[in-house]
Coordinates of C-alpha atoms in Angstrom, one line a residue:
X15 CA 18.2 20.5 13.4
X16 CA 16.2 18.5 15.8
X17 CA 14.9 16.2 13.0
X18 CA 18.3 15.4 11.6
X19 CA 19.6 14.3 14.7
X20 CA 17.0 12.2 15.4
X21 CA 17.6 11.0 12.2
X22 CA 20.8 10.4 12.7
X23 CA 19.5 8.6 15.6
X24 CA 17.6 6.4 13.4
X25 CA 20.6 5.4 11.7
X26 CA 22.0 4.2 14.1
X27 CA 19.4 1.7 15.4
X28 CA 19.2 0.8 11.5
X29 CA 23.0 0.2 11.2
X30 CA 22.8 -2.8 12.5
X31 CA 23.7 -6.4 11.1
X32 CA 20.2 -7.8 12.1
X33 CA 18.1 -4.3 10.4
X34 CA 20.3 -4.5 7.0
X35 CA 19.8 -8.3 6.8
X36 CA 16.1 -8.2 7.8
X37 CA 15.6 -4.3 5.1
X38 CA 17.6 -6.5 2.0
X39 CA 15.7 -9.8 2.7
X40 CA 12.6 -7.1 3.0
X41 CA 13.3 -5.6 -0.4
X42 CA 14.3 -9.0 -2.1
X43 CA 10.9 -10.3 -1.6
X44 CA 8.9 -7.4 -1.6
X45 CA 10.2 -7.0 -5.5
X46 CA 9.5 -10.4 -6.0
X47 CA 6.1 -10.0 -4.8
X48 CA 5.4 -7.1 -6.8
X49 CA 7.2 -9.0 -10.3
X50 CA 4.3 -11.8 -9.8
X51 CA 1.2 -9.9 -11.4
X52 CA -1.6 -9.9 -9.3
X53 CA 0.2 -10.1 -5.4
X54 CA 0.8 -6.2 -5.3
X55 CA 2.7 -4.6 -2.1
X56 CA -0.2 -4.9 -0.5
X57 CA -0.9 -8.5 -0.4
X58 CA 3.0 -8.8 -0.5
X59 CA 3.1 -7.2 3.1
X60 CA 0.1 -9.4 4.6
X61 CA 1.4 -12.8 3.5
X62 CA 5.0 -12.0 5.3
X63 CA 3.5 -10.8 8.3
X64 CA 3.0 -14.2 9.9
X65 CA 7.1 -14.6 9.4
X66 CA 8.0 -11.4 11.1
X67 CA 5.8 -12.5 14.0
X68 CA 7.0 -16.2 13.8
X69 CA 10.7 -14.9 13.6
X70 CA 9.7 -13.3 17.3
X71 CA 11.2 -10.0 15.7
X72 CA 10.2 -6.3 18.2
X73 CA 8.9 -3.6 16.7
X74 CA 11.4 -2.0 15.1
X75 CA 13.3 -4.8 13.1
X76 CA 9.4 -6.2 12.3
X77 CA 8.9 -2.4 10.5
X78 CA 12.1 -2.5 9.0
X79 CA 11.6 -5.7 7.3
X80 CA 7.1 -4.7 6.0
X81 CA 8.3 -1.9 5.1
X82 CA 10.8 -2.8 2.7
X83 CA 8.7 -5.3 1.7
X84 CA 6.4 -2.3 1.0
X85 CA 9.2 -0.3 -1.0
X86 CA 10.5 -3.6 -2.7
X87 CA 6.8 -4.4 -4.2
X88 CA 6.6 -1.2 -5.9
X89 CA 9.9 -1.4 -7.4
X90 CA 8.8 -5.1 -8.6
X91 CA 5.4 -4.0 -9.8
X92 CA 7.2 -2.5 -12.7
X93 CA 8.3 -5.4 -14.7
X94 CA 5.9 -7.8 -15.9
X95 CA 4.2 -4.2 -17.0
X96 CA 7.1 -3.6 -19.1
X97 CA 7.9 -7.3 -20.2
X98 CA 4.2 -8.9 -20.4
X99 CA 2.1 -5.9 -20.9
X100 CA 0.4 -7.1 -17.5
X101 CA 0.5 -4.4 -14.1
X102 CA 1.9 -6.3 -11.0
X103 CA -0.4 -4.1 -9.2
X104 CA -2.5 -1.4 -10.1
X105 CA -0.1 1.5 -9.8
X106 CA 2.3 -0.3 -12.2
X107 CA -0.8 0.1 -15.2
X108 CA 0.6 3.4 -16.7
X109 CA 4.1 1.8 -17.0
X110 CA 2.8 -0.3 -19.3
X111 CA 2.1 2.5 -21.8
X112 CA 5.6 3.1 -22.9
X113 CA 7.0 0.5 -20.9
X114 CA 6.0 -2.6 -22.8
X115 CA 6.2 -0.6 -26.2
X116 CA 10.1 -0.1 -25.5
X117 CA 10.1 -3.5 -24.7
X118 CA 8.5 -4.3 -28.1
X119 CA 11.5 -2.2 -29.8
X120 CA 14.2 -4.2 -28.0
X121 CA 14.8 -2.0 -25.1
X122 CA 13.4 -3.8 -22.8
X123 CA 16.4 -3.9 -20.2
X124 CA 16.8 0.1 -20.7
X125 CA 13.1 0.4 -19.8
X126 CA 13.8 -2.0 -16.2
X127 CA 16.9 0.1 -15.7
X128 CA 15.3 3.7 -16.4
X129 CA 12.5 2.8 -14.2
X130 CA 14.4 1.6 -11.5
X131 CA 16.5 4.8 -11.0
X132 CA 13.2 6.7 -11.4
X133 CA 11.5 4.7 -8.4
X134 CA 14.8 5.3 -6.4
X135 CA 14.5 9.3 -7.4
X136 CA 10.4 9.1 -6.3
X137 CA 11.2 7.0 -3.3
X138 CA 13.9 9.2 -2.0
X139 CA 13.0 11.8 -1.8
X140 CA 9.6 11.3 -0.7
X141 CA 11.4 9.9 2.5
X142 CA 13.0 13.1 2.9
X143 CA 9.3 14.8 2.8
X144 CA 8.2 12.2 5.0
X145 CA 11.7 13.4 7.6
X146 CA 9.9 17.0 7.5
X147 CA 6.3 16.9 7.3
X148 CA 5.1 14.0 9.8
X149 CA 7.0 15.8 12.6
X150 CA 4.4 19.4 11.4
X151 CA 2.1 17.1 11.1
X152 CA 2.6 16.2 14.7
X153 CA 2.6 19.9 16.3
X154 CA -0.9 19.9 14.7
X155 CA -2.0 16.6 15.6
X156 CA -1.6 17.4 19.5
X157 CA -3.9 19.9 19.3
X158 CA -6.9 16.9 18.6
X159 CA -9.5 16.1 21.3
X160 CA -12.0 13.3 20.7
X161 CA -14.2 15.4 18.6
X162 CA -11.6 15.9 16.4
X163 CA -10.2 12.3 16.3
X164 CA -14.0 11.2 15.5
X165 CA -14.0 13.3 12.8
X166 CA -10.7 12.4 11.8
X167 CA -11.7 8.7 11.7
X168 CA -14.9 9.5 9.5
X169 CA -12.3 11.4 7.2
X170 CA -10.3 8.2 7.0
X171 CA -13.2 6.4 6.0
X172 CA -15.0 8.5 3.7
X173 CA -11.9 8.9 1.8
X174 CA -10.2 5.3 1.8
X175 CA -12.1 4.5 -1.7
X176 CA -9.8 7.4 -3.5
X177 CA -11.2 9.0 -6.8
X178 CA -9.9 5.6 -8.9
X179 CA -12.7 4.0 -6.6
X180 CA -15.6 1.9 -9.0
X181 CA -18.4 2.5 -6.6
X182 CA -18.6 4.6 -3.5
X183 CA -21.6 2.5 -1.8
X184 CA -19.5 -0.9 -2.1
X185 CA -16.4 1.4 -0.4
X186 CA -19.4 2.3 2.2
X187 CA -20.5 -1.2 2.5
X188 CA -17.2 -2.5 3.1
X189 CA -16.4 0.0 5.5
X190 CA -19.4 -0.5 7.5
X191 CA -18.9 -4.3 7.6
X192 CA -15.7 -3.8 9.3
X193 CA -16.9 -1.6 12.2
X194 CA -19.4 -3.9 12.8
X195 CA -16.6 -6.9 12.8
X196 CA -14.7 -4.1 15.4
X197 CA -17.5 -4.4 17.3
X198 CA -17.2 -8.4 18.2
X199 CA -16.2 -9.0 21.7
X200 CA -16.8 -8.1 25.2
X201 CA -17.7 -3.9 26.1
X202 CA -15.0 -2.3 27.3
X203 CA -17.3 0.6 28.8
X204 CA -20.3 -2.2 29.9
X205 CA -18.8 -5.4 29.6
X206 CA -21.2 -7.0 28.2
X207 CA -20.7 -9.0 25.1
X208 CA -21.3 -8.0 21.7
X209 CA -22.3 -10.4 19.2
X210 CA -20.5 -13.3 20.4
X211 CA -23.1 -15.6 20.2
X212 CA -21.7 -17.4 23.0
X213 CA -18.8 -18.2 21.5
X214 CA -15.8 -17.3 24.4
X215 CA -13.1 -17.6 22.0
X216 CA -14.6 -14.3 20.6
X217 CA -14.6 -12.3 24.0
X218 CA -11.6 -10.6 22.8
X219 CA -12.8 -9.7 19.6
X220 CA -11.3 -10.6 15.8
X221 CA -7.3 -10.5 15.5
X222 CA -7.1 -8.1 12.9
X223 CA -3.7 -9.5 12.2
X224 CA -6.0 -12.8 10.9
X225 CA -8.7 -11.3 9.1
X226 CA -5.8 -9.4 6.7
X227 CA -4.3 -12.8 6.2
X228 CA -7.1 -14.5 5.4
X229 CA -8.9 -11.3 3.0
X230 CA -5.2 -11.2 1.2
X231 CA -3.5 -14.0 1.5
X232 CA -6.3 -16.7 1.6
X233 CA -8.7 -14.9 -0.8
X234 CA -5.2 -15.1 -3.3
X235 CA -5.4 -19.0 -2.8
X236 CA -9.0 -19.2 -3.4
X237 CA -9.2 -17.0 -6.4
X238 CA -6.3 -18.8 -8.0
X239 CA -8.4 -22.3 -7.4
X240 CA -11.1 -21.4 -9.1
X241 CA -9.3 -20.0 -12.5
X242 CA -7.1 -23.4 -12.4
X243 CA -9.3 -25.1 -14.9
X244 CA -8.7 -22.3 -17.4
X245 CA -5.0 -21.8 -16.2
X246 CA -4.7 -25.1 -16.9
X247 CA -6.3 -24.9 -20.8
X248 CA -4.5 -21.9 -21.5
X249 CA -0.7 -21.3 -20.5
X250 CA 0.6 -21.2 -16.7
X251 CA 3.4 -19.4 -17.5
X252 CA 4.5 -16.4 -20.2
X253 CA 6.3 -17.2 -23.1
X254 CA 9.8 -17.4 -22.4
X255 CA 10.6 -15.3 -26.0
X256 CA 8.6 -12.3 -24.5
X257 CA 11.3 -11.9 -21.4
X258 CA 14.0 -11.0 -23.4
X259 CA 15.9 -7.9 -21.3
X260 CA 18.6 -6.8 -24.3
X261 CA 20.8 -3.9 -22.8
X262 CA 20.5 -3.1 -19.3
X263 CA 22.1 0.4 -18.9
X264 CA 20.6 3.4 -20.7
X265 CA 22.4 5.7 -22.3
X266 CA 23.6 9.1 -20.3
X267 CA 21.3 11.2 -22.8
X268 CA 18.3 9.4 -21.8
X269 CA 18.7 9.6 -18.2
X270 CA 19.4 13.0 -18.7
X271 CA 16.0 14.0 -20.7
X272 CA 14.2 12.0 -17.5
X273 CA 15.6 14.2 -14.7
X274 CA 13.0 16.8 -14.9
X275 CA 10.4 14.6 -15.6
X276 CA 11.1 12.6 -12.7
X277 CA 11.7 16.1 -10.3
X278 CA 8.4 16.7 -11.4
X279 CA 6.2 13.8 -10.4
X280 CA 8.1 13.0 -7.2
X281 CA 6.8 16.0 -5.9
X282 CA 3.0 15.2 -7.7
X283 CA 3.3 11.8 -6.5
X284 CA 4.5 12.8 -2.5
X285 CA 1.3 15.0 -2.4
X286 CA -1.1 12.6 -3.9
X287 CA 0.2 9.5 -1.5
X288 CA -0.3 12.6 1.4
X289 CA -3.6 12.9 0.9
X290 CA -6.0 10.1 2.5
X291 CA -7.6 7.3 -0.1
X292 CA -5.2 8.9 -3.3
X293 CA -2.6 6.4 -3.0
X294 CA -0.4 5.4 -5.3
X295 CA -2.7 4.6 -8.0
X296 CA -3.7 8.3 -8.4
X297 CA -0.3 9.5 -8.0
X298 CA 1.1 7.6 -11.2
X299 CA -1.8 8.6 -13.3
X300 CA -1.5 12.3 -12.7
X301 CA 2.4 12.3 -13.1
X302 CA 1.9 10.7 -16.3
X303 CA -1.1 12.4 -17.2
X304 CA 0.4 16.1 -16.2
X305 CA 4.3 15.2 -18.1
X306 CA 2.0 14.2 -20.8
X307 CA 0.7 17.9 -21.5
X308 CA 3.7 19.7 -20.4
X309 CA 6.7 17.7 -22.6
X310 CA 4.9 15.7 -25.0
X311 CA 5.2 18.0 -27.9
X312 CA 5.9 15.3 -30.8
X313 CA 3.4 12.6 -29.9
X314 CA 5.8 9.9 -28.5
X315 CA 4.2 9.2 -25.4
X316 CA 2.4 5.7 -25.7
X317 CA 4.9 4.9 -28.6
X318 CA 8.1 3.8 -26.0
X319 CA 8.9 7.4 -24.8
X320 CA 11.4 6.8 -21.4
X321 CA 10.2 9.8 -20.2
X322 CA 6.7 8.1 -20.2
X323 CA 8.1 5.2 -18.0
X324 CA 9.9 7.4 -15.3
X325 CA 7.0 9.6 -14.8
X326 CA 4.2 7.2 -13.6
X327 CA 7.2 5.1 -11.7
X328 CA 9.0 8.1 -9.6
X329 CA 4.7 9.0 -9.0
X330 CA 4.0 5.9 -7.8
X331 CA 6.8 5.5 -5.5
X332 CA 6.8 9.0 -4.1
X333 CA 2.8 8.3 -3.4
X334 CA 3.9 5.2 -1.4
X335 CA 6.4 6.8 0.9
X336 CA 4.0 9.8 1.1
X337 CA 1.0 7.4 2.3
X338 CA 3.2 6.8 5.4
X339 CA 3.1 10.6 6.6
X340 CA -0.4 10.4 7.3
X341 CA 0.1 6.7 9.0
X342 CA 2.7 7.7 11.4
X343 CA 1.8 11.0 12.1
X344 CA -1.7 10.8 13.0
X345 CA -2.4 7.0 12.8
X346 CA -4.3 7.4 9.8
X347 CA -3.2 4.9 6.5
X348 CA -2.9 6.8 3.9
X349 CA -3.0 3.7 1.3
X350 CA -4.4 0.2 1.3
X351 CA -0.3 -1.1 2.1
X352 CA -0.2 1.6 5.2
X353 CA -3.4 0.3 6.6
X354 CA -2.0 -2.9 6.9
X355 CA 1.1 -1.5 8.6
X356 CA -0.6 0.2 10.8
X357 CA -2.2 -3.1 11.7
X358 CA 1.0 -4.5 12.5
X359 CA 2.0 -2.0 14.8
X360 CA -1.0 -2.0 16.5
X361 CA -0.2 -6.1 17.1
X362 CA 2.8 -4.9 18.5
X363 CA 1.4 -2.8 20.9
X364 CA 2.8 0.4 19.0
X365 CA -0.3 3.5 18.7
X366 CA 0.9 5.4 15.8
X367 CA 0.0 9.3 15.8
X368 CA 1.8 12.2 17.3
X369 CA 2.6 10.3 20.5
X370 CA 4.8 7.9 18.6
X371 CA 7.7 10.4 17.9
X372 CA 7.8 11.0 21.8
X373 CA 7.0 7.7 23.2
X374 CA 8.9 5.8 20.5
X375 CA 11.5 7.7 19.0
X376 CA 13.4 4.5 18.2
X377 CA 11.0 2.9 16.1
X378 CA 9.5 5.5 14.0
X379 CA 13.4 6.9 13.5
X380 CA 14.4 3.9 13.1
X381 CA 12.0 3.2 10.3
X382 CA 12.6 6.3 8.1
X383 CA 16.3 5.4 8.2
X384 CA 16.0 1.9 7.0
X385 CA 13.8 3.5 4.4
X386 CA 16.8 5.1 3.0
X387 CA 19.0 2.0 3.3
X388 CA 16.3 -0.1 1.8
X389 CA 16.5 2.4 -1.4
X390 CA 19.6 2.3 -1.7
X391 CA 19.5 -1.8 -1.9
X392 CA 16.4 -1.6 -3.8
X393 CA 18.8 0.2 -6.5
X394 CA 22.3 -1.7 -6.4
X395 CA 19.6 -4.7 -6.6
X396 CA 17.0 -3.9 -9.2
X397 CA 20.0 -3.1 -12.3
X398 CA 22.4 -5.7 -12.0
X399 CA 20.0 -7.9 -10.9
X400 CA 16.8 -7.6 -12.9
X401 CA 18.0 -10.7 -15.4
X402 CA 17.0 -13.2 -12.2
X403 CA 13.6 -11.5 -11.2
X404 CA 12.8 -11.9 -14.9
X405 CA 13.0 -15.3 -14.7
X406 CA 11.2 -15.4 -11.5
X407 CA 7.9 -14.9 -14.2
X408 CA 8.6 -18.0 -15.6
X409 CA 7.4 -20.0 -12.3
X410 CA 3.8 -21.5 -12.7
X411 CA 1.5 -19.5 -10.3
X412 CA 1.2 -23.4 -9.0
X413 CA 4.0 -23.3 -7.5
X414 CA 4.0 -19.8 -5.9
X415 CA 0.5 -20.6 -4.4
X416 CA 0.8 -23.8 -2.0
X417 CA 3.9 -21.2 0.1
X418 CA 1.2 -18.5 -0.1
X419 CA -1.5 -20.6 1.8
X420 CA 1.6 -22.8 3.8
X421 CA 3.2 -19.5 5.0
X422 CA -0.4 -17.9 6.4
X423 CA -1.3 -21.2 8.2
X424 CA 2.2 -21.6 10.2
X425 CA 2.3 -18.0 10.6
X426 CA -1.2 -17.7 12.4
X427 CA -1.0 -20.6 14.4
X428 CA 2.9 -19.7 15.5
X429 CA 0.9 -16.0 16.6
X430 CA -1.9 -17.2 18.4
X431 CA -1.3 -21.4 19.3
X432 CA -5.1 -21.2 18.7
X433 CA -7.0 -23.5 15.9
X434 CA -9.5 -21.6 16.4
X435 CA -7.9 -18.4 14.8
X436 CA -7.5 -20.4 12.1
X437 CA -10.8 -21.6 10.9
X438 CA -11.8 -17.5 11.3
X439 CA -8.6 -17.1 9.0
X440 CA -10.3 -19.5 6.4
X441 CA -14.1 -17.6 7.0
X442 CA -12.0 -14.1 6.3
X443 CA -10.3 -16.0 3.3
X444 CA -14.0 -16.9 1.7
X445 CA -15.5 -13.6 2.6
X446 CA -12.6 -11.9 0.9
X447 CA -13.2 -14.2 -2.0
X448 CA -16.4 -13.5 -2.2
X449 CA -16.1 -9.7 -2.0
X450 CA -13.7 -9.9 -4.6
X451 CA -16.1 -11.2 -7.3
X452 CA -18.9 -9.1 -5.8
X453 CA -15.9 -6.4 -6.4
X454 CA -16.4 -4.8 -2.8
X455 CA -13.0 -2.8 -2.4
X456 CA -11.2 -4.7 0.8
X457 CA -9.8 -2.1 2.8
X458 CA -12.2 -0.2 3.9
X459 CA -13.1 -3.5 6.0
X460 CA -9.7 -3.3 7.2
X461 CA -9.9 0.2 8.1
X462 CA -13.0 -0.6 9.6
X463 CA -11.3 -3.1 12.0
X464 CA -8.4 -1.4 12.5
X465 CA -9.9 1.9 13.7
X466 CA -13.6 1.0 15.1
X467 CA -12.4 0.7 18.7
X468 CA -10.5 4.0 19.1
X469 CA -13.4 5.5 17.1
X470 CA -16.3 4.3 19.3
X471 CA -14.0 5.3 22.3
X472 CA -13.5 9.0 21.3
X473 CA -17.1 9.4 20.5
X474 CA -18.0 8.1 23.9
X475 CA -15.5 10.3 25.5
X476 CA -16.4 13.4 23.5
X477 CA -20.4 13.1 24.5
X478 CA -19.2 12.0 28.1
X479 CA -17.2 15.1 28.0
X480 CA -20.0 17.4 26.7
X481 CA -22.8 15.8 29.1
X482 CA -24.6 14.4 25.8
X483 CA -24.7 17.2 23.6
X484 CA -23.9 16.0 20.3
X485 CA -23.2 19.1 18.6
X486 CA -19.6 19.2 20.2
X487 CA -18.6 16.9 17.4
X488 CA -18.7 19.9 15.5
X489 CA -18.1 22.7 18.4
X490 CA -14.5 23.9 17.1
X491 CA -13.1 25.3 13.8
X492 CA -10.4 22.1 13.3
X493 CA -13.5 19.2 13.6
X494 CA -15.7 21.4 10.8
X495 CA -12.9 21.7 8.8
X496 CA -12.2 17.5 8.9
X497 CA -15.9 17.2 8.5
X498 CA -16.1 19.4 5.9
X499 CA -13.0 17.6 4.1
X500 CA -14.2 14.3 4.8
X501 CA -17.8 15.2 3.0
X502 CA -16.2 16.6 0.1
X503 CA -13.9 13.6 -0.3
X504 CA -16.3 11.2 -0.2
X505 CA -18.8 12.8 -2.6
X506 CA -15.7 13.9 -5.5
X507 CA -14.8 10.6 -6.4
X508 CA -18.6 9.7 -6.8
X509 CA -18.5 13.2 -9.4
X510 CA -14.8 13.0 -10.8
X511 CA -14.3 9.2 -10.6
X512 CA -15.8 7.9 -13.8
X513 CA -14.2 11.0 -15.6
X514 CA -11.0 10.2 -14.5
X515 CA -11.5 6.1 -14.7
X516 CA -12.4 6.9 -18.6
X517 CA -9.6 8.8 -18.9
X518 CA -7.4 6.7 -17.9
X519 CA -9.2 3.3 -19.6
X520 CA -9.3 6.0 -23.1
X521 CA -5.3 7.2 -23.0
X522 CA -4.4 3.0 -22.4
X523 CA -6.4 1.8 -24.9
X524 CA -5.9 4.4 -27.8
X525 CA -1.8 4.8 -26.9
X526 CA -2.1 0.1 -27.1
X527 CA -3.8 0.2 -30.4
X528 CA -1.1 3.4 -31.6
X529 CA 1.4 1.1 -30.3
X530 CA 0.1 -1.9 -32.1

């Protein structure tokens, strides 16, 4: 009972004109973000953080509107997989399996409609999970000392790359490159500089807030420079015959044969997003992967089966408001999106972990409400509406990029009043660039960033606290059992990942070519 009043609570502080305007203006662009192939929610969320912090918005209206941003970009991811055969983001890639063959048939509009309710049904009720567990979570949580919060952190990181993960060592790499970026700036403990170089501007370290711009945002701008001379020889924009919706509503029989498809991977998607580095990605390819085997009896899945659209979408969507259990609970992302939230609440002087619920009901409350709100826009929006974020495909990337690099410039400077911070925004911008043709996963530098302060503080504590011994790392049953997770986690994916990558590359390509 304790949760639903603060719950109801949380309503309250979302119920206001300035939450609902900032959650629908959130979930308007977030599914316009996640429409334009490539952007995803979580590049979606790091271009719009300059606004929130130029807009001079507090914590809790600055959640309200990321996070619906968040929510919006995977509703939008689902259409240009339907319409163009092209994933807005990489969780949106088994959509495109029936999706786009429905499309094919004419049914285009009933595929955007179908999947719609199916992310609403994922989304949810995943936020309902997310009402229970974080508070258990909690209650376990306050039983962490800094050996436990280490291992906790090493957990984070050996897990981040998830079993869809290409190459563990880059993950490792990437991860290690952010610690040592945390490390920049003056010793708390010491106070001595750390690689400054004698540079005073970088006393206080790296803004986090400006290396996520300029990996995302920037590295978006730089990418899309250098394929201009081939976007340029080929087509900017998709052929206009291809975007043709037809019927909108489906028929009552068809949403009726995807209820228990979409019961079913909401709750396989919820526990993937739980469970650090699965993420959304994972989630949609097990719900589809799973309905597959247990309904698929005549071989229509791959062919325009709706029940093959609403699984991988209600997966997808429960994994992303499951990846926020983890994030607000114990201050660990659960996804690549989450670990950018969690940078902006850091920004805003916010520690997510169990303190939060105590320390600020009003924000994390606050939140889960507007979650609800936000799906509820996310689905008046999405059906009556899905005609004009069609047509949002037809603007030239050209067009959409200049805002992209405009936007993260203004917003920086309005942060910090420092140029400064802004030529680091541009080095972050050609790193990310680089890493992305190198194709070093970014998050784990992110991560790396995010978390290497408290990380190297709770070590120090812990071996302060045990006069040196290092062996209290591993002194009580709940740090083994995080070690022992966080070993197993990282060296899985390096066993099941190419399995499961071939899988996934072998059902897409045989189910096109059936299609075909």
């Amino acid at each position: 009972m304790d949760v639903l009043g603060s719950l109801a609570d949380g309503f309250a502080v979302a119920l206001t004109w300035e939450n609902l305007l900032l959650a629908l203006l959130g979930c308007l662009l977030g599914t316009i973000m996640g429409a334009l192939p490539g952007l995803g929610p979580s590049n979606g969320v790091a271009i719009l953080i300059p606004l929130a912090f130029t807009l001079g918005l507090g914590p809790t209206p600055s959640m309200i509107l990321l996070t619906s941003v968040y929510y919006g970009a995977m509703y939008g991811g689902r259409i240009s997989s339907i319409l163009l055969n092209i994933p807005g983001d990489e969780p949106a890639l088994m959509t495109t399996l029936d999706g786009y063959p429905m499309a094919q048939q004419g049914r285009a509009g009933e595929a955007l409609a179908l999947s719609g309710i199916a992310s609403f049904v994922g989304a949810f009720f995943a936020t309902w999970g997310l009402v229970f567990l974080a508070p258990l979570l909690v209650t376990v949580a306050l039983l962490f000392g800094p050996g436990e919060y280490f291992a906790l952190y090493v957990l984070a990181f050996a897990t981040l790359g998830g079993i869809a993960s290409r190459n563990q060592a880059k993950a490792a790499f990437a991860a290690a490159l952010g610690l040592g970026i945390a490390m920049i700036g003056v010793d708390g403990q010491t106070g001595v500089p750390r690689f400054t170089f004698g540079e005073v501007h970088l006393y206080d370290g790296i803004d986090f807030l400006v290396a996520i711009v300029g990996l995302f945002a920037l590295s978006e701008v730089f990418i899309f420079i250098e394929h201009a001379a081939q976007r340029r020889k080929n087509k900017d924009t998709p052929d206009e015959s291809k975007l043709s919706i037809g019927r909108i509503v489906p028929s009552w029989s068809v949403i009726k044969s995807c209820i228990p498809t979409m019961g079913r991977t909401t709750i396989l998607g919820f526990l993937a997003g739980v469970l650090p580095g699965a993420g959304a990605s994972l989630g949609s390819f097990i719900a589809y992967s799973v309905e597959k085997r247990l309904v698929d009896k005549e071989g229509t899945f791959g062919k325009g089966d709706p029940r093959g659209v609403a699984a991988p979408e209600a997966g997808n969507n429960a994994a992303a408001g499951g990846a926020l259990v983890p994030m607000l609970a114990l201050g660990v992302p659960g996804s690549g999106t989450t670990a950018v939230l969690l940078a902006v609440l850091l920004a805003l002087n916010i520690t997510p972990g169990p303190l939060l619920f105590t320390q600020n009901p009003d924000v994390v409350w606050g939140l889960i409400a507007a979650l609800f709100i936000g799906n509820l826009m996310l689905l008046a929006m999405n059906i009556p509406m899905v005609g004009l974020f069609v047509r949002l495909l037809l603007v030239p990337t050209r067009y959409l990029m200049p805002v992209v690099a405009m936007v993260s410039f203004v917003g920086i400077y309005g942060i910090s009043g420092s140029s400064f911070d802004l030529l680091v925004m541009i080095g972050f911008g050609v790193l990310g660039w680089v890493l992305r043709k190198l194709d070093v996963p970014l998050v784990p530098i992110i991560l790396g960033i995010l978390l290497g302060g408290a990380m190297e503080k709770n070590l120090r504590r812990e071996i302060t606290i045990s006069n040196g011994d290092w062996f209290s790392l591993f002194d009580s049953g709940l740090s083994l059992t995080l070690w022992a997770v966080a070993i197993i986690g990282f060296i899985l994916p390096i066993v099941l990942g190419p399995v499961i990558r071939g899988r996934m590359a072998q059902r897409r390509d045989a189910e096109s070519s059936a299609a075909d």
